[in-house]
């Protein structure tokens, strides 16, 4: 068996091949990140023979996706490795501080030889698409939130009484008012027809009392309207509307892929489609994990542990790994308290021990990960009757 390590970069990739006994089969070659370079790699792989080569490469995001798709197309599997593990492997084998792409490729091949080989499954690519879409959605949601913050800043100048009337939140109704009645004067002059539209927008929740109060506040506001504020507010409203539409479109695409994959994680009541998409795409191939502890470590949800001599203690949550994954797991915990009696009891137990809410939720997230490990590795749906 041959072990090929590939060090990935933007414009070229470096390879190194070792035998079963650690002997150098090919002491290193480079190939470009284009069709000609990929043909060169294919020739080397054919010399090794299908079924007689194990390929390892670092997880480098978009730089390696074309190479991974090419390897699958020509019938070769591969194993993706966390760059931090490769760095630790290098540090454990030498004290020298020399670093080259060739040496990194050799280290990857050596890691495969020493640690074992667990190739990715084909469904990885569907999950890669999900990861791209969910991460893009997360970034757009952050941008949308920033627009709302800036709208608040503008309203504090021209109509500070507006947002408190809506419980300091931007609802569909409040955004409609700002878009169609952009000045306090326009709001104060709204008529019965305006109220009828707002009542329908709010599905009857926007009462006549609130309508009258809003007009009165607009008439007597301490805010000062300037044209520059009006231009800024309308621009922010338009940008918010546009990005809102893009987020809806992304969620539709995400739902379609999740429906095709139909992951067991989605069967947990309280875990929504988008959250399930983030969880399964960030974890990737669940067969890589031998136990729930490895998944907790991957998600950065495990506590740190320090021991030296007679001193030992637990530290804070390490928070390594994907923040998108960690946030999705923690976000799921609140609805789980509402939909599942065991999770609710577990949260109350942690709270009664004096744990802060965020700490109690992190304990729930770890319990959730252990459940997900069982469901995904065994391919079974969630059964609340078996939860304990």
mmCIF file of C-alpha atoms in Angstrom:
data_model
loop_
_atom_site.group_PDB
_atom_site.id
_atom_site.type_symbol
_atom_site.label_atom_id
_atom_site.label_comp_id
_atom_site.label_asym_id
_atom_site.label_seq_id
_atom_site.Cartn_x
_atom_site.Cartn_y
_atom_site.Cartn_z
ATOM 1 C CA UNK A 1 0.000 0.000 0.000
ATOM 2 C CA UNK A 2 1.244 3.508 -0.876
ATOM 3 C CA UNK A 3 0.462 6.630 1.129
ATOM 4 C CA UNK A 4 0.234 9.930 -0.752
ATOM 5 C CA UNK A 5 0.222 13.230 1.116
ATOM 6 C CA UNK A 6 -0.940 16.318 -0.791
ATOM 7 C CA UNK A 7 -0.219 19.821 0.506
ATOM 8 C CA UNK A 8 -2.801 22.151 -1.020
ATOM 9 C CA UNK A 9 -2.272 25.796 -1.956
ATOM 10 C CA UNK A 10 -4.033 28.227 -4.256
ATOM 11 C CA UNK A 11 -2.063 27.789 -7.479
ATOM 12 C CA UNK A 12 -0.177 24.497 -7.020
ATOM 13 C CA UNK A 13 -0.226 21.341 -4.900
ATOM 14 C CA UNK A 14 2.732 19.305 -3.601
ATOM 15 C CA UNK A 15 2.798 15.492 -3.230
ATOM 16 C CA UNK A 16 4.922 12.987 -1.350
ATOM 17 C CA UNK A 17 4.514 9.189 -1.452
ATOM 18 C CA UNK A 18 5.576 6.662 1.209
ATOM 19 C CA UNK A 19 5.326 2.869 1.281
ATOM 20 C CA UNK A 20 3.852 0.655 4.014
ATOM 21 C CA UNK A 21 7.282 0.578 5.668
ATOM 22 C CA UNK A 22 7.841 4.323 5.504
ATOM 23 C CA UNK A 23 10.168 4.121 2.531
ATOM 24 C CA UNK A 24 10.124 7.016 0.074
ATOM 25 C CA UNK A 25 8.402 6.024 -3.174
ATOM 26 C CA UNK A 26 8.369 9.545 -4.622
ATOM 27 C CA UNK A 27 10.349 12.187 -2.763
ATOM 28 C CA UNK A 28 8.078 14.958 -3.865
ATOM 29 C CA UNK A 29 6.581 16.555 -6.942
ATOM 30 C CA UNK A 30 4.329 19.538 -7.641
ATOM 31 C CA UNK A 31 1.388 19.897 -9.972
ATOM 32 C CA UNK A 32 -0.508 23.022 -10.940
ATOM 33 C CA UNK A 33 -4.128 23.677 -10.038
ATOM 34 C CA UNK A 34 -5.389 23.277 -13.598
ATOM 35 C CA UNK A 35 -6.284 20.550 -16.098
ATOM 36 C CA UNK A 36 -2.648 19.852 -17.043
ATOM 37 C CA UNK A 37 -1.623 19.563 -13.414
ATOM 38 C CA UNK A 38 -4.520 17.239 -12.612
ATOM 39 C CA UNK A 39 -3.511 14.969 -15.534
ATOM 40 C CA UNK A 40 -0.003 14.776 -14.052
ATOM 41 C CA UNK A 41 -1.474 13.717 -10.717
ATOM 42 C CA UNK A 42 -3.652 11.100 -12.430
ATOM 43 C CA UNK A 43 -0.592 9.582 -14.082
ATOM 44 C CA UNK A 44 1.147 9.225 -10.709
ATOM 45 C CA UNK A 45 -1.959 7.679 -9.189
ATOM 46 C CA UNK A 46 -2.278 5.163 -12.036
ATOM 47 C CA UNK A 47 1.342 4.145 -11.460
ATOM 48 C CA UNK A 48 0.428 3.365 -7.857
ATOM 49 C CA UNK A 49 -2.710 1.537 -8.970
ATOM 50 C CA UNK A 50 -6.333 1.855 -7.830
ATOM 51 C CA UNK A 51 -6.868 0.237 -4.472
ATOM 52 C CA UNK A 52 -3.151 0.483 -3.751
ATOM 53 C CA UNK A 53 -2.920 4.133 -2.723
ATOM 54 C CA UNK A 54 -4.307 6.080 0.190
ATOM 55 C CA UNK A 55 -4.521 9.827 -0.276
ATOM 56 C CA UNK A 56 -4.478 12.407 2.496
ATOM 57 C CA UNK A 57 -4.856 16.164 2.276
ATOM 58 C CA UNK A 58 -5.450 19.038 4.666
ATOM 59 C CA UNK A 59 -8.873 20.624 5.070
ATOM 60 C CA UNK A 60 -8.318 23.926 3.270
ATOM 61 C CA UNK A 61 -11.815 25.026 2.291
ATOM 62 C CA UNK A 62 -12.367 26.185 -1.288
ATOM 63 C CA UNK A 63 -8.718 25.721 -2.369
ATOM 64 C CA UNK A 64 -9.107 21.943 -2.423
ATOM 65 C CA UNK A 65 -12.681 21.384 -3.555
ATOM 66 C CA UNK A 66 -11.843 21.049 -7.289
ATOM 67 C CA UNK A 67 -9.110 18.548 -6.498
ATOM 68 C CA UNK A 68 -11.444 16.498 -4.304
ATOM 69 C CA UNK A 69 -14.113 16.439 -7.001
ATOM 70 C CA UNK A 70 -11.476 15.356 -9.536
ATOM 71 C CA UNK A 71 -10.253 12.517 -7.317
ATOM 72 C CA UNK A 72 -13.805 11.228 -6.938
ATOM 73 C CA UNK A 73 -14.386 11.501 -10.686
ATOM 74 C CA UNK A 74 -11.379 9.296 -11.518
ATOM 75 C CA UNK A 75 -12.284 6.759 -8.815
ATOM 76 C CA UNK A 76 -9.888 7.519 -5.953
ATOM 77 C CA UNK A 77 -11.001 8.175 -2.388
ATOM 78 C CA UNK A 78 -9.168 10.406 0.064
ATOM 79 C CA UNK A 79 -8.998 11.429 3.709
ATOM 80 C CA UNK A 80 -9.243 15.060 4.803
ATOM 81 C CA UNK A 81 -7.189 15.997 7.882
ATOM 82 C CA UNK A 82 -7.391 18.981 10.231
ATOM 83 C CA UNK A 83 -4.282 21.181 9.629
ATOM 84 C CA UNK A 84 -3.804 21.489 13.400
ATOM 85 C CA UNK A 85 -3.329 17.713 13.645
ATOM 86 C CA UNK A 86 -0.687 17.822 10.915
ATOM 87 C CA UNK A 87 1.105 20.633 12.735
ATOM 88 C CA UNK A 88 1.096 18.635 15.977
ATOM 89 C CA UNK A 89 2.338 15.563 14.078
ATOM 90 C CA UNK A 90 5.257 17.570 12.635
ATOM 91 C CA UNK A 91 6.129 18.972 16.064
ATOM 92 C CA UNK A 92 6.153 15.453 17.519
ATOM 93 C CA UNK A 93 8.633 14.181 14.931
ATOM 94 C CA UNK A 94 11.185 17.006 14.771
ATOM 95 C CA UNK A 95 12.469 20.009 16.691
ATOM 96 C CA UNK A 96 13.589 21.777 13.519
ATOM 97 C CA UNK A 97 11.611 24.819 12.441
ATOM 98 C CA UNK A 98 12.051 24.282 8.711
ATOM 99 C CA UNK A 99 8.765 24.465 6.798
ATOM 100 C CA UNK A 100 8.243 23.808 3.092
ATOM 101 C CA UNK A 101 5.286 22.553 1.063
ATOM 102 C CA UNK A 102 7.225 19.361 0.275
ATOM 103 C CA UNK A 103 7.857 18.659 3.969
ATOM 104 C CA UNK A 104 4.194 19.321 4.741
ATOM 105 C CA UNK A 105 3.171 16.791 2.072
ATOM 106 C CA UNK A 106 5.594 14.277 3.586
ATOM 107 C CA UNK A 107 4.110 14.916 7.040
ATOM 108 C CA UNK A 108 0.586 14.253 5.709
ATOM 109 C CA UNK A 109 1.720 10.945 4.175
ATOM 110 C CA UNK A 110 3.413 10.049 7.467
ATOM 111 C CA UNK A 111 0.263 10.901 9.403
ATOM 112 C CA UNK A 112 -1.784 8.557 7.191
ATOM 113 C CA UNK A 113 0.739 5.773 7.726
ATOM 114 C CA UNK A 114 0.804 6.237 11.496
ATOM 115 C CA UNK A 115 -2.796 7.145 12.384
ATOM 116 C CA UNK A 116 -4.869 5.080 9.967
ATOM 117 C CA UNK A 117 -7.053 5.875 6.987
ATOM 118 C CA UNK A 118 -10.723 6.921 7.054
ATOM 119 C CA UNK A 119 -11.834 8.135 3.595
ATOM 120 C CA UNK A 120 -14.721 10.530 2.994
ATOM 121 C CA UNK A 121 -18.050 9.259 1.753
ATOM 122 C CA UNK A 122 -19.563 10.453 -1.514
ATOM 123 C CA UNK A 123 -22.376 12.331 0.274
ATOM 124 C CA UNK A 124 -19.693 14.694 1.490
ATOM 125 C CA UNK A 125 -20.328 16.864 -1.574
ATOM 126 C CA UNK A 126 -24.002 17.390 -0.801
ATOM 127 C CA UNK A 127 -22.944 18.385 2.681
ATOM 128 C CA UNK A 128 -20.287 20.684 1.253
ATOM 129 C CA UNK A 129 -23.021 22.488 -0.707
ATOM 130 C CA UNK A 130 -25.049 22.766 2.490
ATOM 131 C CA UNK A 131 -22.051 24.173 4.356
ATOM 132 C CA UNK A 132 -21.518 26.829 1.693
ATOM 133 C CA UNK A 133 -25.184 27.864 1.701
ATOM 134 C CA UNK A 134 -25.660 27.840 5.489
ATOM 135 C CA UNK A 135 -22.494 29.832 6.079
ATOM 136 C CA UNK A 136 -23.546 32.365 3.444
ATOM 137 C CA UNK A 137 -26.966 32.601 5.096
ATOM 138 C CA UNK A 138 -25.330 33.192 8.484
ATOM 139 C CA UNK A 139 -23.233 36.031 7.094
ATOM 140 C CA UNK A 140 -26.250 37.618 5.401
ATOM 141 C CA UNK A 141 -28.232 37.406 8.646
ATOM 142 C CA UNK A 142 -25.379 39.246 10.398
ATOM 143 C CA UNK A 143 -25.398 41.941 7.708
ATOM 144 C CA UNK A 144 -29.194 42.246 7.993
ATOM 145 C CA UNK A 145 -28.846 42.705 11.752
ATOM 146 C CA UNK A 146 -26.277 45.447 11.214
ATOM 147 C CA UNK A 147 -28.767 47.310 8.992
ATOM 148 C CA UNK A 148 -31.370 47.126 11.768
ATOM 149 C CA UNK A 149 -28.870 48.551 14.258
ATOM 150 C CA UNK A 150 -28.089 51.448 11.919
ATOM 151 C CA UNK A 151 -31.812 52.079 11.351
ATOM 152 C CA UNK A 152 -32.208 52.311 15.117
ATOM 153 C CA UNK A 153 -29.437 54.911 15.244
ATOM 154 C CA UNK A 154 -31.199 57.018 12.610
ATOM 155 C CA UNK A 155 -34.568 56.722 14.370
ATOM 156 C CA UNK A 156 -32.955 57.873 17.636
ATOM 157 C CA UNK A 157 -32.339 61.175 15.868
ATOM 158 C CA UNK A 158 -35.557 61.716 13.908
ATOM 159 C CA UNK A 159 -38.204 59.822 15.914
ATOM 160 C CA UNK A 160 -36.833 58.295 19.165
ATOM 161 C CA UNK A 161 -40.320 57.405 20.417
ATOM 162 C CA UNK A 162 -41.050 55.094 17.459
ATOM 163 C CA UNK A 163 -39.210 51.871 18.307
ATOM 164 C CA UNK A 164 -40.213 51.656 22.025
ATOM 165 C CA UNK A 165 -43.875 51.633 20.911
ATOM 166 C CA UNK A 166 -43.088 48.371 19.063
ATOM 167 C CA UNK A 167 -41.303 46.812 22.077
ATOM 168 C CA UNK A 168 -37.948 47.897 20.618
ATOM 169 C CA UNK A 169 -38.322 45.412 17.750
ATOM 170 C CA UNK A 170 -38.618 45.811 14.004
ATOM 171 C CA UNK A 171 -41.774 43.951 12.996
ATOM 172 C CA UNK A 172 -43.300 43.625 9.523
ATOM 173 C CA UNK A 173 -45.732 46.398 10.479
ATOM 174 C CA UNK A 174 -43.107 48.823 11.775
ATOM 175 C CA UNK A 175 -40.890 48.305 8.725
ATOM 176 C CA UNK A 176 -43.882 48.942 6.447
ATOM 177 C CA UNK A 177 -44.639 52.217 8.265
ATOM 178 C CA UNK A 178 -41.046 53.424 7.922
ATOM 179 C CA UNK A 179 -40.915 52.498 4.237
ATOM 180 C CA UNK A 180 -44.202 54.218 3.342
ATOM 181 C CA UNK A 181 -44.317 57.058 5.887
ATOM 182 C CA UNK A 182 -40.637 58.017 6.199
ATOM 183 C CA UNK A 183 -41.057 61.192 8.310
ATOM 184 C CA UNK A 184 -42.774 61.890 11.657
ATOM 185 C CA UNK A 185 -45.012 64.383 9.840
ATOM 186 C CA UNK A 186 -46.163 61.715 7.367
ATOM 187 C CA UNK A 187 -46.883 59.316 10.232
ATOM 188 C CA UNK A 188 -48.877 61.934 12.139
ATOM 189 C CA UNK A 189 -51.036 62.486 9.018
ATOM 190 C CA UNK A 190 -51.965 58.816 8.498
ATOM 191 C CA UNK A 191 -55.705 58.268 7.976
ATOM 192 C CA UNK A 192 -58.286 55.500 8.366
ATOM 193 C CA UNK A 193 -57.179 53.872 5.101
ATOM 194 C CA UNK A 194 -53.624 53.713 6.453
ATOM 195 C CA UNK A 195 -54.868 51.996 9.596
ATOM 196 C CA UNK A 196 -56.794 49.408 7.570
ATOM 197 C CA UNK A 197 -53.605 48.472 5.684
ATOM 198 C CA UNK A 198 -51.574 48.273 8.929
ATOM 199 C CA UNK A 199 -54.225 46.105 10.590
ATOM 200 C CA UNK A 200 -54.052 43.634 7.686
ATOM 201 C CA UNK A 201 -50.240 43.692 7.699
ATOM 202 C CA UNK A 202 -50.204 42.863 11.398
ATOM 203 C CA UNK A 203 -53.016 40.303 11.093
ATOM 204 C CA UNK A 204 -55.134 42.277 13.518
ATOM 205 C CA UNK A 205 -52.459 42.787 16.177
ATOM 206 C CA UNK A 206 -51.984 46.502 15.455
ATOM 207 C CA UNK A 207 -54.867 48.043 17.405
ATOM 208 C CA UNK A 208 -56.607 51.382 16.921
ATOM 209 C CA UNK A 209 -55.291 52.547 20.313
ATOM 210 C CA UNK A 210 -51.757 51.876 19.166
ATOM 211 C CA UNK A 211 -52.433 53.651 15.878
ATOM 212 C CA UNK A 212 -53.705 56.770 17.667
ATOM 213 C CA UNK A 213 -50.764 56.674 20.105
ATOM 214 C CA UNK A 214 -48.277 56.424 17.224
ATOM 215 C CA UNK A 215 -49.786 59.440 15.464
ATOM 216 C CA UNK A 216 -49.705 61.438 18.704
ATOM 217 C CA UNK A 217 -46.076 60.528 19.357
ATOM 218 C CA UNK A 218 -45.134 61.508 15.805
ATOM 219 C CA UNK A 219 -46.881 64.863 16.164
ATOM 220 C CA UNK A 220 -45.052 65.681 19.429
ATOM 221 C CA UNK A 221 -41.715 63.972 18.833
ATOM 222 C CA UNK A 222 -38.531 65.567 20.174
ATOM 223 C CA UNK A 223 -36.646 64.223 17.157
ATOM 224 C CA UNK A 224 -35.368 66.472 14.407
ATOM 225 C CA UNK A 225 -35.829 65.379 10.816
ATOM 226 C CA UNK A 226 -33.091 66.223 8.315
ATOM 227 C CA UNK A 227 -32.990 65.198 4.661
ATOM 228 C CA UNK A 228 -29.718 63.280 5.150
ATOM 229 C CA UNK A 229 -31.410 61.113 7.813
ATOM 230 C CA UNK A 230 -34.304 60.418 5.453
ATOM 231 C CA UNK A 231 -31.963 59.325 2.648
ATOM 232 C CA UNK A 232 -30.015 57.067 5.019
ATOM 233 C CA UNK A 233 -33.157 55.480 6.461
ATOM 234 C CA UNK A 234 -34.690 54.734 3.057
ATOM 235 C CA UNK A 235 -31.393 53.279 1.789
ATOM 236 C CA UNK A 236 -31.121 50.997 4.813
ATOM 237 C CA UNK A 237 -34.749 49.885 4.416
ATOM 238 C CA UNK A 238 -34.162 48.983 0.761
ATOM 239 C CA UNK A 239 -30.963 47.073 1.575
ATOM 240 C CA UNK A 240 -32.729 45.248 4.391
ATOM 241 C CA UNK A 241 -35.572 44.248 2.066
ATOM 242 C CA UNK A 242 -33.165 42.999 -0.605
ATOM 243 C CA UNK A 243 -31.092 40.921 1.780
ATOM 244 C CA UNK A 244 -34.250 39.551 3.386
ATOM 245 C CA UNK A 245 -35.318 38.204 -0.023
ATOM 246 C CA UNK A 246 -31.880 36.648 -0.563
ATOM 247 C CA UNK A 247 -32.065 34.907 2.824
ATOM 248 C CA UNK A 248 -35.505 33.506 1.949
ATOM 249 C CA UNK A 249 -34.089 32.168 -1.324
ATOM 250 C CA UNK A 250 -31.143 30.538 0.428
ATOM 251 C CA UNK A 251 -33.420 28.908 2.987
ATOM 252 C CA UNK A 252 -35.471 27.442 0.145
ATOM 253 C CA UNK A 253 -32.327 25.942 -1.443
ATOM 254 C CA UNK A 254 -31.162 24.623 1.941
ATOM 255 C CA UNK A 255 -34.547 23.005 2.613
ATOM 256 C CA UNK A 256 -34.445 21.251 -0.760
ATOM 257 C CA UNK A 257 -31.027 19.679 -0.091
ATOM 258 C CA UNK A 258 -31.977 18.676 3.464
ATOM 259 C CA UNK A 259 -35.159 17.062 2.148
ATOM 260 C CA UNK A 260 -33.060 14.977 -0.269
ATOM 261 C CA UNK A 261 -30.597 13.908 2.449
ATOM 262 C CA UNK A 262 -33.360 13.362 5.058
ATOM 263 C CA UNK A 263 -30.892 13.170 7.975
ATOM 264 C CA UNK A 264 -31.980 11.469 11.239
ATOM 265 C CA UNK A 265 -31.050 14.689 13.087
ATOM 266 C CA UNK A 266 -34.065 16.393 11.489
ATOM 267 C CA UNK A 267 -36.367 13.938 13.299
ATOM 268 C CA UNK A 268 -35.559 15.597 16.638
ATOM 269 C CA UNK A 269 -38.488 17.865 17.499
ATOM 270 C CA UNK A 270 -37.052 21.310 18.167
ATOM 271 C CA UNK A 271 -34.277 21.041 15.560
ATOM 272 C CA UNK A 272 -35.382 23.053 12.518
ATOM 273 C CA UNK A 273 -34.403 22.581 8.889
ATOM 274 C CA UNK A 274 -31.723 25.281 8.856
ATOM 275 C CA UNK A 275 -30.243 24.146 12.188
ATOM 276 C CA UNK A 276 -30.178 20.531 10.979
ATOM 277 C CA UNK A 277 -28.480 21.676 7.768
ATOM 278 C CA UNK A 278 -25.759 23.487 9.725
ATOM 279 C CA UNK A 279 -25.213 20.542 12.072
ATOM 280 C CA UNK A 280 -24.891 17.803 9.443
ATOM 281 C CA UNK A 281 -22.847 19.929 7.029
ATOM 282 C CA UNK A 282 -20.382 21.173 9.645
ATOM 283 C CA UNK A 283 -19.865 17.696 11.134
ATOM 284 C CA UNK A 284 -19.602 16.270 7.616
ATOM 285 C CA UNK A 285 -18.952 12.521 7.482
ATOM 286 C CA UNK A 286 -20.170 11.087 10.804
ATOM 287 C CA UNK A 287 -18.250 7.848 10.214
ATOM 288 C CA UNK A 288 -15.075 9.775 11.027
ATOM 289 C CA UNK A 289 -16.121 9.938 14.678
ATOM 290 C CA UNK A 290 -15.604 6.866 16.848
ATOM 291 C CA UNK A 291 -17.501 8.248 19.843
ATOM 292 C CA UNK A 292 -19.523 11.315 20.928
ATOM 293 C CA UNK A 293 -16.452 12.734 22.686
ATOM 294 C CA UNK A 294 -14.743 13.246 19.339
ATOM 295 C CA UNK A 295 -17.781 15.117 18.054
ATOM 296 C CA UNK A 296 -17.808 17.320 21.159
ATOM 297 C CA UNK A 297 -14.135 18.063 20.628
ATOM 298 C CA UNK A 298 -14.773 18.834 16.940
ATOM 299 C CA UNK A 299 -17.541 21.279 17.888
ATOM 300 C CA UNK A 300 -15.430 22.927 20.616
ATOM 301 C CA UNK A 301 -18.001 22.050 23.288
ATOM 302 C CA UNK A 302 -15.713 20.085 25.582
ATOM 303 C CA UNK A 303 -14.299 21.744 28.734
ATOM 304 C CA UNK A 304 -10.565 22.311 28.989
ATOM 305 C CA UNK A 305 -8.652 20.123 31.458
ATOM 306 C CA UNK A 306 -5.375 21.055 33.124
ATOM 307 C CA UNK A 307 -3.181 18.797 35.246
ATOM 308 C CA UNK A 308 0.363 19.336 36.448
ATOM 309 C CA UNK A 309 1.859 17.619 39.465
ATOM 310 C CA UNK A 310 -0.704 17.698 42.256
ATOM 311 C CA UNK A 311 -2.756 20.444 40.608
ATOM 312 C CA UNK A 312 -5.676 19.651 38.335
ATOM 313 C CA UNK A 313 -8.849 21.480 37.355
ATOM 314 C CA UNK A 314 -11.405 21.887 34.558
ATOM 315 C CA UNK A 315 -11.286 24.996 32.408
ATOM 316 C CA UNK A 316 -13.790 26.859 30.268
ATOM 317 C CA UNK A 317 -15.310 25.470 27.077
ATOM 318 C CA UNK A 318 -12.467 25.302 24.545
ATOM 319 C CA UNK A 319 -14.517 26.882 21.690
ATOM 320 C CA UNK A 320 -12.342 25.404 18.967
ATOM 321 C CA UNK A 321 -13.836 24.256 15.699
ATOM 322 C CA UNK A 322 -16.674 25.820 13.765
ATOM 323 C CA UNK A 323 -18.498 28.711 15.475
ATOM 324 C CA UNK A 324 -21.394 28.111 13.036
ATOM 325 C CA UNK A 325 -21.799 24.562 14.366
ATOM 326 C CA UNK A 326 -21.495 25.582 18.000
ATOM 327 C CA UNK A 327 -24.036 28.375 17.580
ATOM 328 C CA UNK A 328 -26.527 26.043 15.831
ATOM 329 C CA UNK A 329 -26.276 23.446 18.608
ATOM 330 C CA UNK A 330 -26.772 26.041 21.342
ATOM 331 C CA UNK A 331 -29.633 27.693 19.438
ATOM 332 C CA UNK A 332 -31.470 24.345 19.245
ATOM 333 C CA UNK A 333 -31.409 23.967 23.029
ATOM 334 C CA UNK A 334 -34.059 26.599 23.764
ATOM 335 C CA UNK A 335 -36.834 25.003 21.645
ATOM 336 C CA UNK A 336 -35.755 21.568 22.902
ATOM 337 C CA UNK A 337 -36.683 22.707 26.420
ATOM 338 C CA UNK A 338 -40.208 23.366 25.137
ATOM 339 C CA UNK A 339 -40.657 20.199 23.074
ATOM 340 C CA UNK A 340 -38.928 17.545 25.171
ATOM 341 C CA UNK A 341 -39.577 16.766 28.822
ATOM 342 C CA UNK A 342 -36.201 15.069 29.383
ATOM 343 C CA UNK A 343 -34.275 18.061 28.021
ATOM 344 C CA UNK A 344 -36.410 20.417 30.127
ATOM 345 C CA UNK A 345 -35.708 18.364 33.260
ATOM 346 C CA UNK A 346 -32.005 18.237 32.425
ATOM 347 C CA UNK A 347 -31.895 22.024 32.085
ATOM 348 C CA UNK A 348 -33.704 22.488 35.418
ATOM 349 C CA UNK A 349 -31.248 20.103 37.076
ATOM 350 C CA UNK A 350 -28.259 22.115 35.851
ATOM 351 C CA UNK A 351 -29.946 25.403 36.792
ATOM 352 C CA UNK A 352 -30.652 24.066 40.314
ATOM 353 C CA UNK A 353 -26.942 23.295 40.662
ATOM 354 C CA UNK A 354 -26.290 27.011 40.299
ATOM 355 C CA UNK A 355 -25.235 26.927 36.652
ATOM 356 C CA UNK A 356 -25.659 30.127 34.644
ATOM 357 C CA UNK A 357 -28.172 29.867 31.788
ATOM 358 C CA UNK A 358 -25.448 29.783 29.126
ATOM 359 C CA UNK A 359 -23.589 27.042 31.025
ATOM 360 C CA UNK A 360 -26.783 24.982 31.464
ATOM 361 C CA UNK A 361 -27.484 25.360 27.732
ATOM 362 C CA UNK A 362 -23.962 24.172 26.898
ATOM 363 C CA UNK A 363 -24.627 21.025 28.963
ATOM 364 C CA UNK A 364 -27.824 20.526 26.947
ATOM 365 C CA UNK A 365 -25.860 20.995 23.718
ATOM 366 C CA UNK A 366 -23.436 18.253 24.764
ATOM 367 C CA UNK A 367 -26.372 15.939 25.477
ATOM 368 C CA UNK A 368 -27.794 16.813 22.050
ATOM 369 C CA UNK A 369 -24.478 15.930 20.361
ATOM 370 C CA UNK A 370 -24.474 12.521 22.041
ATOM 371 C CA UNK A 371 -27.983 11.901 20.699
ATOM 372 C CA UNK A 372 -27.007 13.066 17.194
ATOM 373 C CA UNK A 373 -24.027 10.686 17.236
ATOM 374 C CA UNK A 374 -26.331 7.735 17.940
ATOM 375 C CA UNK A 375 -28.918 8.750 15.329
ATOM 376 C CA UNK A 376 -26.465 9.494 12.516
ATOM 377 C CA UNK A 377 -24.097 6.559 13.047
ATOM 378 C CA UNK A 378 -26.959 4.050 13.381
ATOM 379 C CA UNK A 379 -29.210 5.726 10.810
ATOM 380 C CA UNK A 380 -32.277 5.686 13.060
ATOM 381 C CA UNK A 381 -34.928 8.376 13.707
ATOM 382 C CA UNK A 382 -35.275 10.072 17.074
ATOM 383 C CA UNK A 383 -37.527 8.314 19.606
ATOM 384 C CA UNK A 384 -38.287 10.498 22.664
ATOM 385 C CA UNK A 385 -39.428 7.408 24.605
ATOM 386 C CA UNK A 386 -35.857 6.044 24.574
ATOM 387 C CA UNK A 387 -34.309 9.297 25.806
ATOM 388 C CA UNK A 388 -33.075 9.296 29.378
#
